[in-house]
C-alpha positions as semicolon CSV with decimal commas, in nm:
position;residue;x (nm);y (nm);z (nm)
1;X;9,244;10,543;11,102
2;X;8,962;10,401;11,316
3;X;8,917;10,030;11,240
4;X;8,649;9,787;11,355
5;X;8,735;9,416;11,342
6;X;8,439;9,178;11,366
7;X;8,500;8,824;11,487
8;X;8,802;8,694;11,674
9;X;8,841;8,338;11,552
10;X;9,165;8,222;11,393
11;X;9,142;8,452;11,090
12;X;9,026;8,744;11,304
13;X;9,323;8,703;11,535
14;X;9,554;8,685;11,236
15;X;9,420;9,009;11,091
16;X;9,424;9,182;11,430
17;X;9,784;9,081;11,496
18;X;9,883;9,203;11,151
19;X;9,702;9,536;11,196
20;X;9,886;9,603;11,520
21;X;10,214;9,499;11,358
22;X;10,148;9,746;11,075
23;X;10,110;10,025;11,329
24;X;9,732;10,068;11,340
25;X;9,652;10,142;11,703
26;X;9,291;10,263;11,695
27;X;9,137;9,920;11,650
28;X;8,812;9,808;11,816
29;X;8,684;9,450;11,820
30;X;8,340;9,291;11,808
31;X;8,346;8,957;11,986
32;X;8,053;8,745;12,098
33;X;8,260;8,639;12,398
34;X;8,248;8,999;12,518
35;X;8,606;8,979;12,640
36;X;8,940;8,977;12,456
37;X;9,245;8,753;12,507
38;X;9,515;8,902;12,728
39;X;9,731;8,988;12,427
40;X;9,457;9,222;12,298
41;X;9,306;9,330;12,632
42;X;9,398;9,696;12,588
43;X;9,162;9,724;12,288
44;X;8,796;9,823;12,313
45;X;8,557;9,530;12,281
46;X;8,190;9,545;12,179
47;X;7,930;9,269;12,197
48;X;7,775;9,352;11,858
49;X;7,828;9,556;11,544
50;X;7,531;9,776;11,636
51;X;7,685;9,853;11,976
52;X;8,010;9,953;11,810
53;X;7,840;10,178;11,553
54;X;7,631;10,347;11,821
55;X;7,944;10,421;12,023
56;X;8,151;10,577;11,745
57;X;8,215;10,602;11,372
58;X;8,476;10,398;11,184
59;X;8,690;10,454;10,877
60;X;8,720;10,084;10,801
61;X;8,572;9,751;10,906
62;X;8,702;9,396;10,864
63;X;8,450;9,110;10,878
64;X;8,594;8,785;11,014
65;X;8,279;8,627;11,157
66;X;8,164;8,277;11,047
67;X;8,059;8,270;10,681
68;X;7,688;8,231;10,756
69;X;7,702;8,550;10,969
70;X;7,880;8,771;10,717
71;X;7,569;8,952;10,593
72;X;7,441;9,009;10,946
73;X;7,770;9,189;11,015
74;X;7,781;9,363;10,678
75;X;7,432;9,517;10,659
76;X;7,475;9,749;10,963
77;X;7,809;9,866;10,823
78;X;7,651;9,948;10,487
79;X;7,357;10,128;10,648
80;X;7,607;10,333;10,850
81;X;7,795;10,397;10,523
82;X;8,133;10,283;10,652
83;X;8,364;10,381;10,364
84;X;8,606;10,085;10,365
85;X;8,491;9,727;10,424
86;X;8,696;9,406;10,399
87;X;8,491;9,083;10,397
88;X;8,669;8,755;10,459
89;X;8,592;8,507;10,182
90;X;8,337;8,397;10,082
91;X;8,082;8,680;10,090
92;X;7,813;8,448;10,229
93;X;7,703;8,083;10,236
94;X;7,416;8,117;9,985
95;X;7,255;8,384;9,766
96;X;6,984;8,486;10,010
97;X;6,986;8,858;10,085
98;X;7,223;8,949;9,805
99;X;6,976;9,179;9,628
100;X;6,960;9,389;9,946
101;X;7,338;9,370;9,976
102;X;7,388;9,508;9,626
103;X;7,128;9,781;9,686
104;X;7,301;9,899;10,003
105;X;7,650;9,866;9,858
106;X;7,562;10,085;9,560
107;X;7,385;10,350;9,768
108;X;7,709;10,536;9,851
109;X;8,072;10,558;9,740
110;X;8,281;10,295;9,911
111;X;8,574;10,057;9,893
112;X;8,446;9,701;9,950
113;X;8,695;9,417;9,916
114;X;8,659;9,040;9,954
115;X;8,954;8,868;10,119
116;X;9,096;8,640;9,851
117;X;9,457;8,660;9,963
118;X;9,581;8,400;9,711
119;X;9,586;8,682;9,454
120;X;9,886;8,808;9,655
121;X;10,079;8,481;9,629
122;X;10,389;8,542;9,411
123;X;10,327;8,218;9,226
124;X;9,970;8,308;9,141
125;X;10,088;8,651;9,029
126;X;10,346;8,484;8,803
127;X;10,073;8,263;8,652
128;X;9,861;8,573;8,584
129;X;10,161;8,743;8,422
130;X;10,233;8,444;8,197
131;X;9,869;8,423;8,089
132;X;9,854;8,796;8,020
133;X;10,167;8,758;7,804
134;X;10,002;8,470;7,614
135;X;10,308;8,254;7,683
136;X;10,127;7,923;7,618
137;X;9,878;8,050;7,360
138;X;9,506;7,981;7,362
139;X;9,399;7,805;7,682
140;X;9,218;7,475;7,634
141;X;9,203;7,331;7,986
142;X;9,277;7,398;8,351
143;X;9,288;7,151;8,640
144;X;9,292;7,288;8,995
145;X;9,313;7,082;9,311
146;X;9,343;7,143;9,683
147;X;9,337;6,907;9,976
148;X;9,430;6,930;10,341
149;X;9,344;6,712;10,640
150;X;9,081;6,906;10,834
151;X;9,195;6,794;11,184
152;X;9,535;6,954;11,110
153;X;9,390;7,299;11,035
154;X;9,347;7,413;11,394
155;X;9,497;7,139;11,612
156;X;9,426;7,332;11,931
157;X;9,050;7,273;11,893
158;X;8,815;6,986;11,810
159;X;8,760;7,024;11,434
160;X;8,416;6,862;11,470
161;X;8,302;7,167;11,667
162;X;8,447;7,420;11,425
163;X;8,284;7,621;11,146
164;X;8,406;7,384;10,873
165;X;8,215;7,089;11,020
166;X;7,872;7,254;11,042
167;X;7,619;7,345;10,775
168;X;7,464;7,626;10,978
169;X;7,790;7,821;10,992
170;X;7,866;7,779;10,620
171;X;8,120;7,498;10,639
172;X;8,219;7,231;10,389
173;X;8,502;7,210;10,135
174;X;8,317;7,408;9,868
175;X;8,289;7,724;10,076
176;X;8,597;7,667;10,292
177;X;8,821;7,614;9,988
178;X;8,644;7,864;9,766
179;X;8,979;8,011;9,659
180;X;8,985;7,772;9,362
181;X;8,651;7,901;9,229
182;X;8,773;8,257;9,278
183;X;9,113;8,234;9,113
184;X;8,979;8,043;8,813
185;X;8,728;8,323;8,758
186;X;9,009;8,580;8,809
187;X;9,233;8,407;8,554
188;X;8,984;8,279;8,295
189;X;8,663;8,478;8,329
190;X;8,298;8,371;8,341
191;X;8,172;8,015;8,340
192;X;7,918;7,902;8,083
193;X;7,828;7,574;8,253
194;X;7,909;7,402;8,581
195;X;7,858;7,039;8,681
196;X;7,944;6,892;9,020
197;X;7,941;6,590;9,249
198;X;8,019;6,610;9,621
199;X;7,996;6,374;9,915
200;X;8,040;6,335;10,287
201;X;8,271;6,033;10,307
202;X;8,200;5,971;10,676
203;X;8,571;5,965;10,756
204;X;8,565;6,284;10,964
205;X;8,236;6,264;11,157
206;X;8,120;6,605;11,030
207;X;7,793;6,735;10,879
208;X;7,937;6,894;10,568
209;X;8,080;6,765;10,241
210;X;8,447;6,665;10,260
211;X;8,514;6,571;9,895
212;X;8,404;6,753;9,581
213;X;8,466;6,736;9,206
214;X;8,361;7,019;8,972
215;X;8,357;7,038;8,592
216;X;8,349;7,381;8,426
217;X;8,311;7,510;8,071
218;X;8,433;7,868;8,052
219;X;8,277;8,128;7,825
220;X;8,609;8,152;7,638
221;X;8,577;7,785;7,535
222;X;8,825;7,634;7,780
223;X;8,722;7,350;8,008
224;X;8,834;7,294;8,365
225;X;8,810;7,082;8,676
226;X;8,833;7,155;9,049
227;X;8,909;6,892;9,312
228;X;8,852;6,980;9,680
229;X;8,891;6,764;9,988
230;X;8,944;6,767;10,366
231;X;9,129;6,433;10,364
232;X;9,481;6,482;10,222
233;X;9,733;6,389;10,491
234;X;9,988;6,618;10,323
235;X;9,854;6,951;10,203
236;X;9,836;6,997;9,826
237;X;9,731;7,304;9,628
238;X;9,819;7,326;9,261
239;X;9,690;7,405;8,915
240;X;9,781;7,277;8,566
241;X;9,697;7,505;8,272
242;X;9,725;7,369;7,918
243;X;9,738;7,583;7,604
244;X;9,806;7,540;7,233
245;X;10,173;7,626;7,282
246;X;10,260;7,473;7,619
247;X;10,152;7,440;7,980
248;X;10,190;7,613;8,317
249;X;10,200;7,437;8,654
250;X;10,155;7,629;8,982
251;X;10,246;7,440;9,299
252;X;10,170;7,637;9,614
253;X;10,292;7,362;9,848
254;X;10,641;7,382;9,698
255;X;10,631;7,756;9,615
256;X;10,704;7,696;9,249
257;X;10,570;7,782;8,904
258;X;10,701;7,592;8,602
259;X;10,612;7,623;8,235
260;X;10,707;7,453;7,912
261;X;10,672;7,568;7,549
262;X;10,626;7,386;7,219
263;X;11,004;7,348;7,186
264;X;11,013;7,156;7,516
265;X;11,198;7,443;7,684
266;X;11,119;7,444;8,056
267;X;11,142;7,741;8,292
268;X;11,092;7,761;8,669
269;X;11,006;8,040;8,908
270;X;11,059;7,968;9,279
271;X;10,958;8,179;9,580
272;X;11,047;7,952;9,870
273;X;11,123;8,238;10,111
274;X;10,772;8,384;10,088
275;X;10,571;8,343;10,408
276;X;10,197;8,264;10,392
277;X;10,121;8,549;10,631
278;X;10,286;8,791;10,389
279;X;9,981;8,748;10,163
280;X;9,751;8,867;10,440
281;X;9,976;9,160;10,528
282;X;10,007;9,274;10,165
283;X;9,635;9,246;10,097
284;X;9,547;9,438;10,414
285;X;9,803;9,709;10,338
286;X;9,662;9,748;9,989
287;X;9,302;9,758;10,111
288;X;9,366;10,018;10,381
289;X;9,571;10,234;10,146
290;X;9,270;10,270;9,914
291;X;9,499;10,216;9,615
292;X;9,379;10,076;9,283
293;X;9,523;9,726;9,305
294;X;9,417;9,460;9,050
295;X;9,506;9,191;9,304
296;X;9,221;9,300;9,532
297;X;8,887;9,126;9,479
298;X;8,587;9,356;9,432
299;X;8,245;9,280;9,577
300;X;8,115;9,196;9,227
301;X;8,400;8,946;9,175
302;X;8,343;8,798;9,519
303;X;7,975;8,749;9,442
304;X;8,063;8,572;9,117
305;X;8,273;8,305;9,289
306;X;7,994;8,254;9,543
307;X;7,750;8,208;9,257
308;X;7,978;7,938;9,111
309;X;7,979;7,748;9,441
310;X;7,604;7,764;9,484
311;X;7,552;7,665;9,120
312;X;7,786;7,369;9,173
313;X;7,590;7,260;9,479
314;X;7,264;7,285;9,287
315;X;7,416;7,081;9,005
316;X;7,512;6,800;9,242
317;X;7,178;6,799;9,420
318;X;6,976;6,802;9,094
319;X;7,210;6,596;8,874
320;X;7,224;6,868;8,610
321;X;7,449;7,116;8,431
322;X;7,398;7,474;8,548
323;X;7,472;7,807;8,382
324;X;7,555;8,035;8,679
325;X;7,503;8,349;8,469
326;X;7,139;8,288;8,385
327;X;7,022;8,073;8,676
328;X;6,763;8,269;8,874
329;X;6,872;8,379;9,222
330;X;6,559;8,257;9,398
331;X;6,625;7,903;9,274
332;X;6,952;7,902;9,462
333;X;6,811;8,015;9,797
334;X;6,774;7,739;10,052
């Protein structure tokens, strides 16, 4: 299989290392630096996606460029009708150009996946299983939160110069930590209304928002909240789901899912031995196999979580509730 990997930042290097570990040897890289680190020096490097596509055809492409550059990388691949495309989350940083994206993506048969690897976390899979089995009955509320100190993300570089810190590259907690928007849509379906407040606290000397609170009413009647921040000194990522007959608590930091029923019977599922990188390996294996895997995120699903984020931003900036399903696209475009 001939694979083109676009972008060699931290996530690009992770995917490239995993691809080589999985035995894929015909991998080419697009890097703006024009040169690859010594550990990848044997691979072919191109300065742009267009250069790579002019040189040869590819069976698959993996987009790992900064969020704001995703569509610039994606459009040439779609025009060349590359059959398998993996886009690191989120699809883009706003809704501009998405009509053209959908037109190109539906112009030929393809396998386009958005990289929401949390679907491959054993704990998240257990939560999905419990919900599908109606273990806690009708869902009434869900509370998701995530926080991690931004300077700890990539300690080898100045975080103030990274993608997360800059608006032009699509940074900020709402896009960086978009997993929460995605998995709530995956678990509970469409949102009927979204309300949001976000702020730049000034603590990190960055351009983008570092704290955000979101309120959601789902179409199924449940209500939910999302908390996002760049400031937690100890990483947290968890979700509490409350139903008529009990509750479920997923705690990624401690690799645990616990649930309790109306009889006060508590059960725990632990997966302490699971490595974070295993999620990336499993999702890439599934994508490249072309298998029907419900854990993979389709382009349509990836666009929905992006719409939630942009709707939330609009809500905060206009002090209003927003229905992401009926809000006109052009009103979102900055």
